[in-house]
Coordinates of C-alpha atoms and ligand atoms in Angstrom, one line a residue:
X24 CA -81.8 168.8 -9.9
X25 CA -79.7 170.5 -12.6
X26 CA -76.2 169.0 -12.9
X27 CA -73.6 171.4 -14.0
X28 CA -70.7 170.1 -16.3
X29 CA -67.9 172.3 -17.0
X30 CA -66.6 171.6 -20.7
X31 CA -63.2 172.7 -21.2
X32 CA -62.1 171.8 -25.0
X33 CA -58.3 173.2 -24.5
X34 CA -55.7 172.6 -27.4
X35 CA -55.2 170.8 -30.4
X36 CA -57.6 168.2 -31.3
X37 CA -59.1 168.6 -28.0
X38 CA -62.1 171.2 -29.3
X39 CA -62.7 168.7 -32.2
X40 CA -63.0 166.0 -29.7
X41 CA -64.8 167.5 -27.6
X42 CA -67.5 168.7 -29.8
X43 CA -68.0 165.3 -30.7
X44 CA -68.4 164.3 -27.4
X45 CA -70.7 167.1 -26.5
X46 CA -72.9 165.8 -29.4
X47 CA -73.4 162.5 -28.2
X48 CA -73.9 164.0 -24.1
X49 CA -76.7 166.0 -25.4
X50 CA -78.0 162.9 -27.6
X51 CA -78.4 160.7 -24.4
X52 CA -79.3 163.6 -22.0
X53 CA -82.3 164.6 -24.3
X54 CA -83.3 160.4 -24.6
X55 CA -83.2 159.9 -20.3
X56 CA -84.0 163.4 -19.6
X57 CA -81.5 163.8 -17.7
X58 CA -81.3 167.7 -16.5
X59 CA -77.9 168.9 -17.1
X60 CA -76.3 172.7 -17.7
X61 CA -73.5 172.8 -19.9
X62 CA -70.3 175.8 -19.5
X63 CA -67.4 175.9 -21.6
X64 CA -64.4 177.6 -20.3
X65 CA -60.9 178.4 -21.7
X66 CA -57.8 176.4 -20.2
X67 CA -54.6 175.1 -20.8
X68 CA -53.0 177.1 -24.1
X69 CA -56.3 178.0 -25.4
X70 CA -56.9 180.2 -21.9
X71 CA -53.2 181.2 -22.0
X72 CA -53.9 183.1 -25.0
X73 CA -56.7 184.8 -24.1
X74 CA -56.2 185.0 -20.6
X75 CA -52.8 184.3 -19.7
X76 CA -52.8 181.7 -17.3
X77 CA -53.5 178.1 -18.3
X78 CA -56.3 177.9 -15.2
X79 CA -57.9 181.2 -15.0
X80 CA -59.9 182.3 -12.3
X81 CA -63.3 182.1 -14.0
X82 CA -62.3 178.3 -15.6
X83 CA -61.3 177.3 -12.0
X84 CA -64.5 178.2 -10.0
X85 CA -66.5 177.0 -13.1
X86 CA -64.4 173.7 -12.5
X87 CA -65.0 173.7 -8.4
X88 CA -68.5 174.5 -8.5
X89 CA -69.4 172.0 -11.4
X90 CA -70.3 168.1 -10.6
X91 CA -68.2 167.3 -13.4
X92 CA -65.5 168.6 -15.8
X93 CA -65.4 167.1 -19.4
X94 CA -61.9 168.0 -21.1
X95 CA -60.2 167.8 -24.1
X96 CA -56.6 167.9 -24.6
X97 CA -54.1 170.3 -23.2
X98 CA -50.4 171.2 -24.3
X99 CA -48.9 173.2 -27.2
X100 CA -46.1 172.3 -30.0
X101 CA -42.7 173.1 -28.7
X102 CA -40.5 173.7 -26.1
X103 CA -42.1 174.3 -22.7
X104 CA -41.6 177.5 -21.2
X105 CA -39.2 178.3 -18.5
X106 CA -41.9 179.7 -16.1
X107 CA -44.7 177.1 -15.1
X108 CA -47.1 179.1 -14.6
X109 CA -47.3 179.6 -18.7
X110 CA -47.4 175.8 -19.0
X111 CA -50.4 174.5 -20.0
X112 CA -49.8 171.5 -18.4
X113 CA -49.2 172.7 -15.2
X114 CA -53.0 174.4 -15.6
X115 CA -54.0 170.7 -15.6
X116 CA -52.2 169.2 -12.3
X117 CA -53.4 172.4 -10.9
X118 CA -56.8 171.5 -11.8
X119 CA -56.0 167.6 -10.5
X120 CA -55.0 168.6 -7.4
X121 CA -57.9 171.4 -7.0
X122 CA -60.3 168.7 -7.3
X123 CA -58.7 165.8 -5.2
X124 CA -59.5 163.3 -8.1
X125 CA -56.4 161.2 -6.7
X126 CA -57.9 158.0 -8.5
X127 CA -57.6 158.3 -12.4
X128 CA -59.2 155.3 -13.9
X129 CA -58.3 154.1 -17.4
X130 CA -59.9 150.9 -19.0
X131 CA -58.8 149.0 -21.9
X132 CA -61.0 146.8 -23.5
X133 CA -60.0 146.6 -27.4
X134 CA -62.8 146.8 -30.0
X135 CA -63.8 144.6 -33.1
X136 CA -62.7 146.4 -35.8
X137 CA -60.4 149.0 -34.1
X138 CA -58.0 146.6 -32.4
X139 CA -57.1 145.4 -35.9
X140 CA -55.7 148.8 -36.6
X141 CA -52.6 147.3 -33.4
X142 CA -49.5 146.4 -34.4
X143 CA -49.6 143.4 -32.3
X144 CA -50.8 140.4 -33.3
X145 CA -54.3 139.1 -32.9
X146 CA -53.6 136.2 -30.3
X147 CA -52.0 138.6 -27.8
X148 CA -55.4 140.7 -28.2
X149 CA -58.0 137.9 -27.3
X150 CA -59.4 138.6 -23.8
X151 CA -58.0 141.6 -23.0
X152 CA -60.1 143.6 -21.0
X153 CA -58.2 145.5 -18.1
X154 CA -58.4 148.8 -16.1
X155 CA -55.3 151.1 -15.0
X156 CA -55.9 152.7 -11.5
X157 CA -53.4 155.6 -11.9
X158 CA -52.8 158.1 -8.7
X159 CA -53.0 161.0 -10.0
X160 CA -52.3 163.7 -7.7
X161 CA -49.1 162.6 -5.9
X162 CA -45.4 161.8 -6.5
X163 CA -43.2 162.6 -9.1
X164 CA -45.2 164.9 -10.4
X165 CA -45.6 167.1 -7.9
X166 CA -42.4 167.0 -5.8
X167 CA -40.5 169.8 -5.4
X168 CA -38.3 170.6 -8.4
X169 CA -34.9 172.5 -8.7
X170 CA -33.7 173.4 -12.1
X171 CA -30.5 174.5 -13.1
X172 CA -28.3 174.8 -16.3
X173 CA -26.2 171.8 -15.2
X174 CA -28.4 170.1 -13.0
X175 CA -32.0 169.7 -11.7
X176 CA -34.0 167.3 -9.7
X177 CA -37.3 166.1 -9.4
X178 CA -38.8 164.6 -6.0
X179 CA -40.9 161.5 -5.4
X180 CA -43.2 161.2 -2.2
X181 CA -45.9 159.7 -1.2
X182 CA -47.6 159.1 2.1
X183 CA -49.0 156.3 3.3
X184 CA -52.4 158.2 3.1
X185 CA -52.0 158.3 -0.5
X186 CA -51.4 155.2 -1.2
X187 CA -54.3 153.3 1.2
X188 CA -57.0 155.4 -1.0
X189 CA -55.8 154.8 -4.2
X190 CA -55.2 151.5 -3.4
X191 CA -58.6 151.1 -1.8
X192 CA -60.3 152.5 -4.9
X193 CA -58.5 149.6 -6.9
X194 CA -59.5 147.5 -4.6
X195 CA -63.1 147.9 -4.6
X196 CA -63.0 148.1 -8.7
X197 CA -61.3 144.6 -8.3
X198 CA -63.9 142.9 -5.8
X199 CA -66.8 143.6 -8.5
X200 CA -64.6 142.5 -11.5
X201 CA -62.1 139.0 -11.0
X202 CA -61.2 139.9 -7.3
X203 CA -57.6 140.1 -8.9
X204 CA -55.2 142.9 -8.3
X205 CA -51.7 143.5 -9.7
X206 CA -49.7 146.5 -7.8
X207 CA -47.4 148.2 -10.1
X208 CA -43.7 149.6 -8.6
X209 CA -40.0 149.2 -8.6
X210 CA -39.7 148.2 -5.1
X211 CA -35.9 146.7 -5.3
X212 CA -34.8 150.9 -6.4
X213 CA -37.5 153.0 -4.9
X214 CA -38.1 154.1 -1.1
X215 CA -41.5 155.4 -2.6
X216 CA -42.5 152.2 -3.7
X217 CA -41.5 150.1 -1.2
X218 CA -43.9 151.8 0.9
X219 CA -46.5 151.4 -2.0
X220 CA -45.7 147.4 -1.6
X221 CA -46.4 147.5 2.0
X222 CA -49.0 149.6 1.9
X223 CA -50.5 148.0 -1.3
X224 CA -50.6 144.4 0.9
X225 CA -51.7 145.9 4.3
X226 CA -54.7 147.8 3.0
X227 CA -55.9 144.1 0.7
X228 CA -55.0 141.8 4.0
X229 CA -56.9 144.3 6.2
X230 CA -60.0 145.5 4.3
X231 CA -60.4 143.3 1.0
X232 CA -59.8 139.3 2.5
X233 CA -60.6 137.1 -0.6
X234 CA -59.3 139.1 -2.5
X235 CA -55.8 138.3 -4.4
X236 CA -53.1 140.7 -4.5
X237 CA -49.9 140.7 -7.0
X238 CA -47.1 142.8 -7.3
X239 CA -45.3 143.4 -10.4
X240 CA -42.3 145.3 -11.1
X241 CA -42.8 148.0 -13.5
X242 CA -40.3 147.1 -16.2
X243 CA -41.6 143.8 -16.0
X244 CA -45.0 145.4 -16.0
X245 CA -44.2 147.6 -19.0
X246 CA -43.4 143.8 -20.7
X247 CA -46.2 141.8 -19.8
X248 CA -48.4 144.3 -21.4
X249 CA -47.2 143.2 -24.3
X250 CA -47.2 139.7 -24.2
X251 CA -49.6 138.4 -21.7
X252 CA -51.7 141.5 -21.5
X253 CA -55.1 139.3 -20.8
X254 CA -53.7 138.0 -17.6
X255 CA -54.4 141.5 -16.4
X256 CA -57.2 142.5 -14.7
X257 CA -57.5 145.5 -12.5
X258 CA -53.7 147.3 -12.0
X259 CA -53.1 150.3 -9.3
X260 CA -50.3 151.9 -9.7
X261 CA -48.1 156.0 -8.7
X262 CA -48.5 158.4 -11.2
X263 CA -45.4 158.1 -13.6
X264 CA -45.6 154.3 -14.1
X265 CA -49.5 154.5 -14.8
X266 CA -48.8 157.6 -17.2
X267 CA -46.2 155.5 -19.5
X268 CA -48.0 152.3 -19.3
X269 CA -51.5 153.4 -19.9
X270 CA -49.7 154.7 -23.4
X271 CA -48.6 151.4 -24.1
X272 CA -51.5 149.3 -23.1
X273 CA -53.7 151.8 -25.0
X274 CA -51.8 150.0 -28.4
X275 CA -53.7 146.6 -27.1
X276 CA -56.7 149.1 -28.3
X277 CA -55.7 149.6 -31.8
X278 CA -54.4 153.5 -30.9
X279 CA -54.3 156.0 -28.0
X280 CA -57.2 157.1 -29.4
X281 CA -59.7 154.5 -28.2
X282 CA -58.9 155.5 -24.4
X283 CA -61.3 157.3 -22.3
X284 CA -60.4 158.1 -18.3
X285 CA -62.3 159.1 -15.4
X286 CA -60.6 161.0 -12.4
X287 CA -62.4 161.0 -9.1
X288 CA -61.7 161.4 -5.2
X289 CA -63.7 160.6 -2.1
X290 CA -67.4 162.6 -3.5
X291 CA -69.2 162.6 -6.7
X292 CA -67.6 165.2 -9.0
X293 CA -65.1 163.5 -11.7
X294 CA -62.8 165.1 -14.5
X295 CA -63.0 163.1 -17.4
X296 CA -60.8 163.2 -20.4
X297 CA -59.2 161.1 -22.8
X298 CA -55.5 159.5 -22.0
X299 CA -54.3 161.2 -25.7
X300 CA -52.5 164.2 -26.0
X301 CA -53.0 167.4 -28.4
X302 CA -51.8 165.9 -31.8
X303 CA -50.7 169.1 -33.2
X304 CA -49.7 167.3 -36.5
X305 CA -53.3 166.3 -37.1
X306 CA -55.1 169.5 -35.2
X307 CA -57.5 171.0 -37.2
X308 CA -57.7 168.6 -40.1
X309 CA -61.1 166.7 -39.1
X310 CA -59.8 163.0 -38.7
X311 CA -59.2 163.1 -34.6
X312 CA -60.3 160.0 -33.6
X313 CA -63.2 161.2 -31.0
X314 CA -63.6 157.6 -29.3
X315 CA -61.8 158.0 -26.4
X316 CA -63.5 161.3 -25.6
X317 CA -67.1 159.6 -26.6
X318 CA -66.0 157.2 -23.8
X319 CA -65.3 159.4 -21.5
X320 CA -68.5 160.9 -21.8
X321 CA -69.8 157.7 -21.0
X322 CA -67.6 157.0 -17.8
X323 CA -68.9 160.3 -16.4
X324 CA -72.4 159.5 -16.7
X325 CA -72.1 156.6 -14.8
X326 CA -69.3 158.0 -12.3
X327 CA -70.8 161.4 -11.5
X328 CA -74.6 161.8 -12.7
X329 CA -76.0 158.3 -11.9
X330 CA -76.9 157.1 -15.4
X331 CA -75.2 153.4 -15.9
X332 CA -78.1 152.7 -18.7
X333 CA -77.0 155.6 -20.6
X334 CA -73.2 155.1 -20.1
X335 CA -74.3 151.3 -21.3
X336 CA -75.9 152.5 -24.3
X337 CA -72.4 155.0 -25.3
X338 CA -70.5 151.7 -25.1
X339 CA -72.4 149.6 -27.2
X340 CA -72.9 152.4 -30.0
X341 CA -69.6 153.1 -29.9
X342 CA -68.4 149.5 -30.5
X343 CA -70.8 148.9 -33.0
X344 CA -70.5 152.1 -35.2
X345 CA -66.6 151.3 -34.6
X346 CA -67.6 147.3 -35.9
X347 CA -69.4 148.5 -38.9
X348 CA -66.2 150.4 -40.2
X349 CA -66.7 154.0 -39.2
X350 CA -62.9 154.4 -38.0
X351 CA -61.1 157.2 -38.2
X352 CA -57.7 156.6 -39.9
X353 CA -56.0 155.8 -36.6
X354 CA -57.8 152.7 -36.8
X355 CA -59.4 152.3 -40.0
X356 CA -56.4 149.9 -41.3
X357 CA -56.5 149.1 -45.2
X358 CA -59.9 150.2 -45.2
X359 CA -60.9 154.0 -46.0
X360 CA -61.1 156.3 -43.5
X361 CA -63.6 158.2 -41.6
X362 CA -63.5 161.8 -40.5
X363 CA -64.3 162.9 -36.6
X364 CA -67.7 163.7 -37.8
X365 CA -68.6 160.6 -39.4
X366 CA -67.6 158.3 -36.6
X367 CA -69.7 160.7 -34.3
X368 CA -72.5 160.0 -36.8
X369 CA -72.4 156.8 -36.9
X370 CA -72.3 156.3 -33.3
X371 CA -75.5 158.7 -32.6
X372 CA -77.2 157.0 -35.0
X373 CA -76.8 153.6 -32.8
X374 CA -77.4 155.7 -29.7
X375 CA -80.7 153.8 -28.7
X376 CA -80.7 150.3 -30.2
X377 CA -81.5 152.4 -33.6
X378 CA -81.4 150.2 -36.4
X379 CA -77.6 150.0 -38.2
X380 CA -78.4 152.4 -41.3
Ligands
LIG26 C1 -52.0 162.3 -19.4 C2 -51.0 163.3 -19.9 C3 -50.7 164.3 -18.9 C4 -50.0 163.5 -17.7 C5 -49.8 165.5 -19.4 C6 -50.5 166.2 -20.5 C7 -49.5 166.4 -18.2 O1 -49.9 162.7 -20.5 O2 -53.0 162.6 -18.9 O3 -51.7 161.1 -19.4 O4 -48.8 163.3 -17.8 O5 -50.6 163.2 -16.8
LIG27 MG1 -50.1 160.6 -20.6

């Protein structure tokens, strides 16, 4: 059966990146032959443009009817405008919510070569190998806001609902991993989060026994990142906390460039992007850095069409094209620099077990 993935490049570097990804789908499609229909759409500024709305009608039932959507990078340079609706942003918690991925999942595992490029030192890198379980389509972000000229206010919910399947979805990720699971909050200020606490310890007492359960406050959290980072194994936490820290544990990395995601809910379909944003002030110019995207690619092969081998065989190319010094200069250190395109190269060219040129 044909899968259909919706492709939706969006702003910035995000059609650079997402080219590059597209190259190495089609690479491991044509190698398993796996079946798969590809559609690219306009969204976020790219479809305000042309279309003017960041989710246009066509993009969105393209997106609903799709088993899974591949995107770039949404957001454009400058103040946001007034009116949602011409936010480009907005077009992507719209798309978030349309699809119920409530789960976003975003793994940091720093590779040889790349995690050199950090500005932390090499002891605090050894053994890091963690994954952030972010909800996605709740709190903060989409409470109701009022905005004024001298005040505004944003709210934070969450139902207990939310939090169980989130939580579960860490949960399971944890049992097949170290069976250890850190819950992220800031239950001595937050209602919201002492309800994630509870919540967080009923669902693991109830449905996971064996398995251990910590919770960690978020500032201390946001700290522990940094020094004790390989302590971490799996992490769950609401949508704010896991946006900011996933920026900061993407440094353990090397750069925000090296970090895929996968978003899913309770069926098959996924939205997979990476965590970076639109780097306007290196749009255009050829040196995005197109791992994260390359490894996104890779989490939605195994997340929403069933191919763990060929997700497998992304990874390994990656880190070894990555290994052999084909960084972009994000990563590349005191060594020279690759452009998008030669990284890309390098890593179809290992796509296989293909001898290192
Ligand atoms: C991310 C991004 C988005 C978010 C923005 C672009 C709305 O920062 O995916 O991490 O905050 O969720
Ligand atoms: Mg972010």
């Amino acid at each position: 059966m044909t899968s259909l993935i919706a492709v939706l490049p969006g702003d910035g570097i995000g059609p650079e990146v997402t080219r590059a990804g597209l190259a190495v789908l089609r690479a491991v499609a044509a190698r398993h032959a796996l079946d798969l229909s590809i559609e690219e759409a306009p969204f976020g500024g790219a479809a305000l443009d042309a279309l003017g709305a960041p989710m246009p009608p066509s993009t969105r039932q393209l997106c609903v009817d799709a088993d899974a959507v591949l995107l770039g990078a949404v957001g454009l340079p400058g103040p946001p405008p007034p009116d949602p609706a011409l936010r480009p942003e907005q077009g992507l918690l719209d798309l978030r919510a349309l699809l119920g991925v409530y789960a976003n999942l975003r793994p940091i595992r720093p590779l040889a070569g790349a995690c050199e490029a950090s500005p932390l030192r090499e002891e605090r890198l050894a053994g890091v190998d963690m994954i952030v379980v972010r909800e996605l389509t709740g709190g903060i972000y989409f409470g109701d806001k009022q905005e004024g000229e001298d005040a505004a206010s944003d709210r934070c919910a969450y139902s207990r609902g939310e939090i169980e399947r989130v939580v579960r979805c860490a949960a399971r990720l944890a049992k097949q991993r170290s069976r250890r699971l850190c819950s992220i909050d800031k239950a001595n200020v937050l209602a919201t989060s002492r309800l994630w606490r509870s919540t967080a310890s009923a669902v693991v007492a109830d449905e996971f026994p064996g398995l251990e359960l910590e919770h960690l406050l978020v500032d201390a959290a946001a700290m522990r990142l940094l020094t004790h980072a390989a302590d971490f194994d799996v992490l769950v936490t609401e949508n704010m906390f896991g946006d900011i820290l996933t920026d900061e544990a993407s440094v353990l990395a090397g750069s925000l460039g090296m970090a895929p995601s996968a978003s899913i809910g309770d069926g098959g379909k996924g939205l997979y992007e990476p965590i970076h944003g639109t780097a306007p002030d290196i749009a255009g110019q050829g040196v995005a850095n197109p791992c994260g995207m390359i490894l996104s690619v890779a989490m939605m092969l195994e997340l929403s069409l069933d191919s763990p081998e060929a997700a497998r065989e992304i990874e390994a190319a990656v880190a070894a094209a990555v290994a052999a010094g084909a960084r972009t200069p994000d990563i590349a250190g005191s060594a020279p620099p690759a452009t998008t395109e030669q990284l890309t190269e390098a890593v179809l060219a290992r796509l296989g077990g293909a001898p290192a040129p």
